[in-house]
Amino acid sequence: MVLKKIVNWARVKSPWIIHVNTGGCNGCDIEVVDVLTPRYDVERLGILIQGSPRHADVLVVTGPATQQMKSRLKLLWEQTPDPKFVIAIGACACSGGIFRHSYIPCLGIDTVIPVDIYIPGCPPKPEAIIFGIAQLLAKLQGKDTPVITPKEIDLKSHIKDKEAFAI
Amino acid sequence: MAKKKIKVASPKTGCAACMPNTMEIPLGPQHPALKEPEHFLLEVEGEIIVNVTPRIGYVHRGIEKLAETKTYSQNLTLVERVCGICSHVHSISLVNAVEGILSKHDFEVPERAQYIRTIILELERVHSHILWLGIAAHEIGFDTLFMLSWRDRELSMDLLEEITGNRVNYGINEIGGIRRNMTKEQLDKTIKYMHLTIERLDRYVEICLKEDTIRLRTQGVGILLPSKAKELCTCGPTARASGLAVDIRYDDPYSAYKGALRDILKVVTYDTNDVFSRVVVRLIETIEACKYIIWLVENMPDGPVFAKPPRKIPEAKILSRTEAPRGELIHYLWSNNTNKPYRLKITTPTLANILSVSEMLKGDYIADSTISLASIDPCFSCEDRMITIINKDRRKSKVWTWNFDQLRKYSREWNAKNKRWKK
Ligand code: SF4
């Protein structure tokens, strides 16, 4: 029990991340790098970017998981040592975003690996990314985190000009 | 990734006397030096690279096909997501193409809109080039410059956020104009911030020219001779660093470059042909871009920023070229008198430049490969175009990296099998 507490304390103090792009547009990637550079500087909170999945605790994934990247993402996830956590950054990674209806099945990364925290936005602002990571740390400490259950909304009744939006 | 590494990191079998002992080293798709998934197969002899095979296609998302299902103003949102760093230039290309068709039917875009568009284009160039400087410094292990330059990049990001409302995908363009006007305070702030950026950039130019850390790692590395650059159809700063004066802003002006701004445009070239020359060209270009922004703000005309376009775009085929931060960007649009495009074809600068990487890397050390690769400012999300065809038995998959003869052979086989010609 005490050992578990100590391990948890160490994990919360300094999560090391690896950044994986699974075919997004780059917008989320530059915001992730932005978080690591002087304006936002999450290194002061102990968060460090790593080159190899074997050294990382947290997989930070952007992009919609294209056909070619699916198997590679799975490999990377398998290489990361337990316990591991996955953060999905951007609308793409959460659900496929704008590319969802493409002929390549880009349906988000949770069709490939389990995800702990979703950060929506296209791209999310650096503040949102930091908030998301803070939520992950709170989750590790056993605190409650906000959970949003997605609802389906029929937008068709709201559209006045039907011709312009016909797909 | 791991599987591949184990498989190929063994010497090729063959007679040692008649065959040089080369090894193959994979770089990517997940690699600390690459921010995006891409694969390069380096063939090395000892420490020296003898051949490079790029393999693209990890980021294929089917955007061109997706564009056919959306209306023109929805497409502006989609096209911005081709690339996050040069998002505005993509939407400018599409907007220019559509407005080019409409201009045949007496439709004009207000001039103030063109000026504000061009300000954002140049701001995007400033932030993209400073971003590149940081990444390049990171590749050669000069992390101080990486952090410093990304700090200064925030100035232009703040401006972009204030003018357009977004940090990355701005969404300010609309067919017929722009969505938001610029206020007096914003114009003043732009000038103030640009003077600040020029001040900081001057210091980086001094650092890059005098600092040994940079000079020793970049001079004489990744050489691309002008003749080769021409042969491989490079464009943008990569071509300009090899001494070729190509710049679409000057050669084929669009937006506000058409007017008096063209007289003060400078095509920056440098002639040492190596990575160092690419650093210099990009830095000087950034300073010039700041000056254009100041000029544009000072000469901004008054008036409206939006004119309502017709919903249906008349039938036409049009090609629009723009100068993205990385080179020449081409959008080819085929409209069919509806509110959706019939065909949209996008050709991006990295696709034109990617072949020159193989040329640059040949004869260099492995340790220099990452900086040579970064020196073309690759943006793979723009350029991926590949389809995996799964065989009927679904065990093997084939990839379209064939040359013309193989393609012809395949088409003959396919036709014979499917008896197409008999119908
Ligand atoms: S969520 Fe938006 S900004 Fe992020 S990678 Fe996807 S398309 Fe780009």
XYZ file of C-alpha atoms and ligand atoms in Angstrom:
598
model
C 0.000 0.000 0.000
C 2.757 2.398 0.985
C 4.771 1.304 -2.019
C 1.812 1.968 -4.280
C 1.474 5.434 -2.823
C 5.133 6.204 -3.416
C 4.974 4.940 -6.999
C 1.887 7.031 -7.650
C 3.547 10.099 -6.131
C 6.564 9.656 -8.399
C 4.389 9.175 -11.439
C 2.394 12.305 -10.802
C 5.519 14.369 -10.204
C 7.149 13.846 -13.558
C 5.256 12.295 -16.456
C 7.439 11.818 -19.523
C 5.632 12.052 -22.811
C 6.173 10.857 -26.350
C 4.506 12.656 -29.176
C 3.049 10.581 -32.014
C 1.511 12.023 -35.150
C -0.830 9.594 -36.846
C -1.547 11.681 -39.919
C -3.019 14.933 -38.690
C -2.530 18.302 -40.301
C 0.406 19.491 -38.159
C -1.696 22.095 -36.426
C -1.978 20.067 -33.246
C 1.713 19.138 -33.386
C 2.917 22.710 -33.365
C 0.613 23.445 -30.468
C 2.070 20.486 -28.570
C 5.600 21.756 -29.223
C 4.394 25.234 -28.270
C 3.410 23.889 -24.871
C 7.007 22.756 -24.336
C 8.618 26.089 -25.288
C 9.101 29.248 -23.155
C 5.656 30.869 -23.386
C 3.900 27.929 -21.710
C 6.905 25.857 -20.610
C 5.499 22.696 -19.069
C 8.994 21.475 -18.308
C 8.766 23.433 -15.052
C 5.994 20.996 -14.088
C 8.274 18.045 -14.752
C 6.857 17.129 -18.151
C 9.595 16.146 -20.568
C 9.407 15.024 -24.191
C 11.139 11.762 -25.052
C 12.365 10.326 -28.343
C 11.709 6.683 -27.645
C 8.449 5.063 -26.579
C 10.353 2.842 -24.157
C 11.196 5.823 -21.944
C 7.738 7.354 -21.917
C 4.779 7.155 -19.552
C 2.271 9.078 -21.607
C 1.523 8.737 -25.310
C 0.388 12.079 -26.725
C -1.359 11.238 -29.970
C -2.543 13.647 -32.656
C -4.149 12.891 -35.998
C -6.959 10.638 -37.134
C -5.047 7.305 -37.349
C -4.842 6.844 -41.097
C -4.841 3.420 -42.694
C -1.045 3.253 -42.840
C -0.436 4.517 -39.305
C -2.857 2.192 -37.525
C -0.485 -0.748 -37.226
C 2.424 1.541 -36.312
C 0.439 3.229 -33.575
C -0.414 -0.153 -32.131
C 3.273 -1.134 -32.184
C 4.244 2.073 -30.395
C 1.595 1.470 -27.778
C 2.868 -2.044 -27.231
C 6.432 -0.777 -26.825
C 5.532 1.690 -24.107
C 6.102 0.132 -20.665
C 3.183 -0.315 -18.280
C 1.512 1.612 -16.713
C 0.844 3.828 -19.729
C -1.652 6.533 -20.478
C -2.898 7.900 -23.756
C -3.994 11.472 -24.465
C -5.867 12.159 -27.700
C -5.257 15.731 -28.841
C -7.491 17.407 -31.399
C -10.802 16.703 -33.037
C -9.045 14.338 -35.432
C -7.686 12.091 -32.724
C -10.949 12.134 -30.761
C -13.308 11.209 -33.553
C -11.749 11.687 -36.984
C -12.859 15.302 -37.116
C -13.161 16.787 -40.545
C -11.707 13.676 -42.205
C -14.300 11.312 -40.755
C -16.293 10.933 -43.947
C -13.313 10.354 -46.182
C -12.909 7.111 -48.142
C -9.969 6.218 -45.912
C -11.434 5.183 -42.581
C -10.045 7.932 -40.311
C -12.181 7.356 -37.245
C -9.976 8.537 -34.419
C -7.380 6.716 -32.377
C -9.760 5.039 -29.955
C -10.576 2.551 -32.700
C -6.976 1.348 -32.329
C -5.825 1.852 -28.727
C -7.577 2.732 -25.438
C -7.627 6.453 -24.604
C -7.593 8.058 -21.147
C -8.122 11.747 -21.873
C -9.693 13.438 -24.884
C -8.823 17.070 -25.643
C -11.112 18.332 -28.416
C -10.514 21.383 -30.587
C -9.135 21.926 -34.039
C -6.464 22.562 -32.812
C -6.966 22.912 -29.043
C -5.242 25.956 -27.566
C -2.075 25.339 -25.518
C -4.009 26.240 -22.379
C -6.483 23.472 -23.171
C -3.652 20.984 -23.635
C -2.146 21.917 -20.263
C -5.589 21.613 -18.660
C -5.974 18.164 -20.221
C -2.652 16.988 -18.840
C -3.598 18.375 -15.423
C -6.811 16.362 -15.619
C -4.783 13.224 -16.331
C -2.616 13.873 -13.285
C -5.733 14.437 -11.173
C -7.080 11.151 -12.446
C -3.888 9.401 -11.353
C -4.259 10.881 -7.881
C -7.716 9.414 -7.687
C -9.642 12.662 -8.005
C -12.792 13.056 -10.056
C -12.471 14.316 -13.611
C -15.248 15.708 -15.772
C -16.801 13.106 -18.009
C -18.801 14.125 -21.045
C -21.071 11.604 -22.680
C -21.548 12.431 -26.369
C -25.084 13.101 -27.529
C -26.378 12.969 -31.045
C -28.059 16.179 -32.144
C -30.161 16.501 -35.258
C -28.916 19.696 -36.839
C -31.188 19.505 -39.857
C -34.096 21.285 -38.176
C -31.823 24.262 -37.417
C -30.656 24.788 -40.977
C -32.660 27.405 -42.825
C -30.935 27.289 -46.179
C -31.095 23.574 -46.903
C -29.714 23.748 -50.417
C -26.412 25.254 -49.347
C -25.674 22.479 -46.883
C -26.846 19.496 -48.902
C -24.178 16.808 -49.055
C 8.748 0.216 -36.817
C 10.635 -2.158 -34.597
C 10.078 -5.100 -36.891
C 11.521 -3.244 -39.809
C 14.636 -2.266 -37.905
C 15.444 -5.837 -37.030
C 14.832 -7.021 -40.547
C 16.987 -4.649 -42.509
C 19.911 -3.862 -40.227
C 21.993 -6.671 -41.654
C 24.516 -6.475 -44.498
C 23.341 -7.400 -47.963
C 24.422 -10.797 -49.057
C 26.597 -10.993 -52.135
C 30.132 -11.439 -53.365
C 32.301 -9.068 -51.338
C 34.685 -8.385 -54.194
C 32.166 -7.266 -56.783
C 29.624 -5.652 -54.476
C 30.277 -2.876 -51.993
C 29.240 -3.775 -48.501
C 26.275 -1.516 -47.900
C 23.809 -1.501 -45.050
C 20.281 -0.220 -44.988
C 19.139 1.965 -42.120
C 15.502 2.970 -41.797
C 14.598 6.470 -40.607
C 11.013 6.782 -39.463
C 8.024 6.605 -39.575
C 8.286 7.389 -35.868
C 11.590 9.140 -35.287
C 12.569 11.892 -32.843
C 13.914 14.007 -35.710
C 10.693 13.797 -37.693
C 7.665 15.478 -36.270
C 5.473 13.632 -38.733
C 5.319 10.045 -39.937
C 7.540 9.499 -42.923
C 9.995 6.829 -43.933
C 13.449 7.172 -45.450
C 15.627 4.205 -46.258
C 19.296 5.201 -46.032
C 21.822 2.955 -47.761
C 25.150 3.471 -46.044
C 28.714 2.444 -46.645
C 30.435 2.791 -43.277
C 29.440 6.256 -42.145
C 28.686 7.625 -45.616
C 25.249 7.626 -47.190
C 25.246 6.321 -50.748
C 21.553 6.177 -51.559
C 18.260 7.333 -50.131
C 14.752 6.087 -50.884
C 11.898 8.165 -49.517
C 8.587 6.423 -49.001
C 5.596 8.659 -48.573
C 1.971 7.923 -47.881
C 1.505 7.625 -44.145
C -0.620 10.748 -43.968
C -2.981 10.081 -46.862
C -6.449 11.231 -45.819
C -8.303 11.513 -49.130
C -8.816 15.270 -49.000
C -9.227 15.772 -52.749
C -12.098 13.323 -52.917
C -13.626 14.757 -49.758
C -13.588 18.209 -51.371
C -16.002 17.035 -54.056
C -18.694 16.389 -51.460
C -18.592 19.838 -49.857
C -19.677 23.286 -50.965
C -17.100 25.943 -51.729
C -17.246 27.708 -48.392
C -17.160 24.396 -46.547
C -14.158 23.501 -48.644
C -12.244 26.519 -47.360
C -12.380 24.923 -43.915
C -11.299 21.574 -45.297
C -8.453 22.917 -47.410
C -6.997 24.753 -44.406
C -6.587 21.374 -42.742
C -4.258 20.125 -45.458
C -1.424 21.638 -43.474
C -1.531 23.400 -40.145
C 1.529 25.571 -40.645
C 0.674 26.989 -44.060
C -3.094 26.853 -43.693
C -3.877 30.349 -44.935
C -1.991 29.930 -48.177
C -4.062 26.863 -49.040
C -7.315 28.708 -48.599
C -5.918 31.688 -50.531
C -5.160 29.371 -53.434
C -8.692 28.005 -53.543
C -10.221 31.446 -53.089
C -8.046 32.848 -55.875
C -9.110 30.038 -58.168
C -12.822 30.579 -57.508
C -12.550 34.352 -57.746
C -10.558 33.959 -60.940
C -13.519 32.150 -62.480
C -15.954 34.749 -61.133
C -13.858 37.672 -62.395
C -14.840 36.664 -65.931
C -18.426 37.380 -64.864
C -17.864 40.910 -63.473
C -17.151 40.010 -59.908
C -14.552 41.974 -57.989
C -13.036 41.519 -54.574
C -12.646 44.707 -52.502
C -9.068 45.910 -52.319
C -8.960 46.194 -48.541
C -9.765 42.494 -48.309
C -6.827 41.692 -50.574
C -4.503 43.762 -48.398
C -5.603 42.088 -45.170
C -5.268 38.677 -46.798
C -1.737 39.524 -47.826
C -0.861 40.732 -44.317
C -1.924 37.355 -42.972
C -0.009 35.567 -45.731
C 3.180 37.370 -44.731
C 2.550 36.908 -41.008
C 2.214 33.225 -41.718
C 5.543 33.264 -43.534
C 7.158 34.986 -40.542
C 5.848 32.448 -38.055
C 6.613 29.496 -40.302
C 10.216 30.547 -40.963
C 10.917 31.250 -37.283
C 9.410 27.867 -36.462
C 11.751 26.307 -38.996
C 14.769 28.075 -37.501
C 13.892 26.565 -34.133
C 13.476 23.056 -35.536
C 16.752 23.301 -37.464
C 18.572 24.522 -34.351
C 17.085 21.603 -32.441
C 18.379 19.145 -35.054
C 21.961 20.369 -34.672
C 21.663 20.261 -30.898
C 21.536 24.034 -30.353
C 18.503 24.007 -28.084
C 19.030 27.532 -26.748
C 18.259 28.983 -30.166
C 15.278 26.636 -30.459
C 13.756 28.007 -27.269
C 14.613 31.629 -28.043
C 13.189 31.584 -31.538
C 9.981 29.875 -30.436
C 9.580 32.550 -27.794
C 9.773 35.252 -30.459
C 7.429 33.357 -32.721
C 4.705 33.998 -30.168
C 4.665 37.658 -31.213
C 3.368 36.811 -34.661
C 1.074 34.131 -33.241
C -0.477 36.725 -30.930
C -1.056 39.035 -33.870
C -2.641 36.258 -35.895
C -4.896 35.362 -33.003
C -5.949 38.941 -32.525
C -6.665 39.577 -36.206
C -8.329 36.293 -37.137
C -9.505 34.819 -33.846
C -7.590 31.569 -34.178
C -4.025 30.524 -33.610
C -3.479 27.893 -36.290
C -6.330 27.372 -38.731
C -7.411 30.965 -39.135
C -10.660 30.593 -41.053
C -10.721 34.230 -42.088
C -11.128 33.756 -45.827
C -14.448 33.724 -47.561
C -15.176 33.662 -51.266
C -15.552 37.331 -52.105
C -13.560 38.769 -49.221
C -12.764 38.158 -45.585
C -14.840 37.638 -42.469
C -13.381 40.262 -40.125
C -12.107 43.753 -40.670
C -8.979 45.088 -38.996
C -9.440 47.918 -36.518
C -7.168 50.919 -36.060
C -5.650 49.510 -32.851
C -4.871 46.225 -34.548
C -3.055 48.015 -37.350
C -0.978 50.002 -34.848
C -0.193 46.887 -32.870
C 0.902 45.074 -36.026
C 3.457 47.772 -36.812
C 4.757 47.773 -33.233
C 5.141 44.006 -33.112
C 6.777 43.830 -36.513
C 9.466 46.329 -35.503
C 10.086 44.189 -32.430
C 10.332 41.039 -34.551
C 12.815 42.676 -36.931
C 14.964 43.661 -33.946
C 15.024 40.086 -32.663
C 15.641 38.633 -36.120
C 18.632 40.907 -36.647
C 20.167 39.289 -33.613
C 19.546 35.795 -35.006
C 21.178 36.754 -38.290
C 24.211 37.853 -36.321
C 24.191 34.611 -34.326
C 23.880 32.469 -37.451
C 26.656 34.245 -39.296
C 29.156 34.304 -36.424
C 28.369 31.384 -34.145
C 30.634 28.384 -34.726
C 28.009 25.941 -33.437
C 25.876 26.708 -36.424
C 28.533 27.308 -39.052
C 30.430 24.089 -38.443
C 27.309 21.955 -38.577
C 25.756 23.570 -41.649
C 28.509 24.727 -43.993
C 29.294 22.218 -46.719
C 26.468 19.922 -45.648
C 23.579 18.892 -47.868
C 24.892 20.431 -51.060
C 22.436 20.880 -53.925
C 24.020 22.363 -57.043
C 21.950 24.829 -59.110
C 21.933 22.523 -62.140
C 20.603 19.668 -60.026
C 18.089 21.938 -58.338
C 16.735 22.909 -61.736
C 16.670 19.311 -62.924
C 14.723 18.124 -59.879
C 12.218 21.009 -60.107
C 12.807 22.321 -56.601
C 10.963 25.432 -55.556
C 10.751 28.012 -52.833
C 13.599 28.749 -50.399
C 15.321 25.465 -51.314
C 15.694 26.607 -54.916
C 16.579 30.162 -53.899
C 19.335 28.865 -51.639
C 20.808 27.181 -54.716
C 20.933 30.502 -56.528
C 17.775 30.144 -58.621
C 15.612 33.271 -58.482
C 12.150 31.713 -58.465
C 9.360 33.307 -56.469
C 5.707 33.132 -57.458
C 5.002 36.386 -55.612
C 7.219 38.094 -58.141
C 6.832 35.885 -61.219
C 3.068 35.471 -61.190
C 1.648 37.971 -58.672
C -1.672 37.399 -56.913
C -3.694 39.163 -54.168
C -2.005 42.435 -53.144
C 1.329 41.544 -54.748
C -0.230 42.619 -58.034
C -0.140 46.276 -57.048
C 2.611 48.594 -55.914
C 3.972 46.031 -53.466
C 5.605 44.220 -56.377
C 8.051 47.115 -56.786
C 9.521 46.633 -53.338
C 9.516 42.813 -53.473
C 12.969 41.292 -53.270
C 13.778 37.769 -54.369
C 16.351 36.653 -51.801
C 18.977 34.247 -53.139
C 22.270 32.948 -51.822
C 24.857 30.884 -53.587
C 26.703 28.514 -51.268
C 24.126 25.791 -52.031
C 24.379 24.140 -48.609
C 22.263 24.076 -45.463
C 23.893 27.310 -44.299
C 22.626 29.073 -47.380
C 19.094 27.845 -46.650
C 19.348 29.266 -43.132
C 20.477 32.637 -44.484
C 17.813 32.784 -47.203
C 15.010 31.992 -44.763
C 16.201 34.511 -42.171
C 16.580 37.377 -44.649
C 13.219 36.465 -46.181
C 11.583 36.722 -42.764
C 12.975 40.211 -42.231
C 11.756 41.202 -45.702
C 8.314 39.767 -44.919
C 8.123 41.958 -41.791
C 8.926 44.983 -43.948
C 6.167 44.077 -46.441
C 3.688 43.861 -43.574
C 4.650 47.332 -42.377
C 4.313 48.653 -45.940
C 0.900 47.004 -46.337
C -0.395 48.459 -43.090
C 0.824 51.931 -43.976
C -0.748 51.843 -47.439
C -3.980 50.128 -46.480
C -6.965 51.421 -48.489
C -10.359 52.051 -46.928
C -13.605 50.438 -47.962
C -15.632 47.258 -47.573
C -14.029 43.856 -47.046
C -16.680 41.577 -48.492
C -18.692 41.317 -51.686
C -21.411 38.709 -51.956
C -20.572 36.080 -54.562
C -23.133 34.067 -56.536
C -23.832 30.668 -55.030
C -23.233 28.686 -58.213
C -19.817 28.859 -59.792
C -19.881 28.800 -63.629
C -18.215 25.971 -65.483
C -14.466 26.440 -65.954
C -11.060 24.922 -65.353
C -8.527 27.075 -63.583
C -5.041 26.784 -62.121
C -3.936 29.029 -59.296
C -0.381 29.332 -58.048
C 0.769 30.833 -54.783
C 4.039 31.059 -52.900
C 3.708 29.110 -49.663
C 6.440 29.460 -47.018
C 7.952 26.272 -48.437
C 7.593 26.919 -52.156
C 5.124 26.854 -54.970
C 1.613 25.686 -54.183
C -0.762 24.755 -57.004
C -4.512 24.319 -56.842
C -6.281 23.092 -59.968
C -10.026 23.551 -59.874
C -12.691 22.206 -62.193
C -16.137 23.662 -61.561
C -19.387 22.493 -63.150
C -21.984 25.210 -62.555
C -23.029 23.923 -59.134
C -22.077 24.949 -55.616
C -19.552 22.122 -55.279
C -16.297 21.609 -57.173
C -16.203 18.813 -59.729
C -12.497 18.188 -59.142
C -9.852 19.779 -56.968
C -6.196 18.877 -57.385
C -3.567 20.073 -54.926
C 0.179 19.994 -55.537
C 2.302 21.071 -52.620
C 5.882 22.337 -52.365
C 7.248 19.473 -50.273
C 6.326 17.003 -52.986
C 8.475 18.999 -55.394
C 11.340 19.245 -52.913
C 11.364 15.724 -51.527
C 13.450 14.311 -54.388
C 16.154 16.877 -53.777
C 16.644 15.415 -50.287
C 17.942 12.180 -51.800
C 20.394 14.260 -53.797
C 21.504 16.285 -50.760
C 22.056 13.299 -48.516
C 24.272 11.369 -50.932
C 27.900 11.528 -49.791
C 27.109 12.969 -46.371
C 27.529 11.429 -42.929
C 24.600 9.730 -41.224
C 24.780 12.222 -38.365
C 24.120 15.062 -40.816
C 21.097 13.400 -42.377
C 18.561 14.932 -39.998
C 19.640 18.530 -40.548
C 19.784 18.040 -44.327
C 16.315 16.616 -44.176
C 15.039 19.457 -42.042
C 16.670 21.986 -44.349
C 13.945 21.713 -46.989
C 11.416 22.421 -44.225
C 9.465 19.263 -44.958
C 5.769 19.279 -44.293
C 4.594 15.785 -44.954
C 0.987 16.319 -44.105
C 0.689 18.404 -47.269
C 2.200 16.039 -49.678
C 1.022 12.559 -48.975
C -0.670 10.941 -51.884
C -0.679 7.216 -52.095
C -3.118 4.356 -52.229
C -2.635 0.851 -50.961
C -4.290 -1.684 -53.209
C -5.204 -4.849 -51.427
C -4.990 -8.005 -53.471
C -7.938 -10.246 -53.932
C -6.628 -12.845 -51.526
C -6.034 -9.983 -49.056
C -2.784 -11.413 -47.815
C -0.348 -9.174 -49.597
C -0.790 -5.484 -50.177
C 0.735 -3.622 -53.067
C 1.929 -0.064 -52.933
C 2.058 2.371 -55.841
C 5.739 3.112 -55.945
C 6.195 1.800 -59.447
C 7.844 3.366 -62.427
C 6.108 3.814 -65.730
C 7.063 0.470 -67.249
C 5.844 -1.477 -64.264
C 2.626 0.478 -64.312
C 2.103 -0.307 -68.002
C 2.807 -3.965 -67.377
C 0.310 -3.995 -64.532
C -2.331 -2.326 -66.658
C -1.835 -4.906 -69.426
C -2.140 -7.746 -66.961
C -5.172 -6.220 -65.373
C -6.864 -5.686 -68.711
C -6.140 -9.222 -69.825
C -7.514 -10.582 -66.588
C -10.621 -8.486 -66.521
C -11.265 -8.634 -70.296
C -12.070 -4.942 -70.344
C -11.134 -4.421 -73.989
C -13.693 -6.955 -75.234
C -16.650 -4.964 -74.021
S -7.595 18.323 -35.027
Fe -7.546 19.927 -36.599
S -5.604 21.007 -36.255
Fe -5.465 19.036 -35.161
S -4.454 17.647 -36.604
Fe -6.679 17.400 -36.872
S -7.222 18.819 -38.531
Fe -5.194 19.420 -37.769
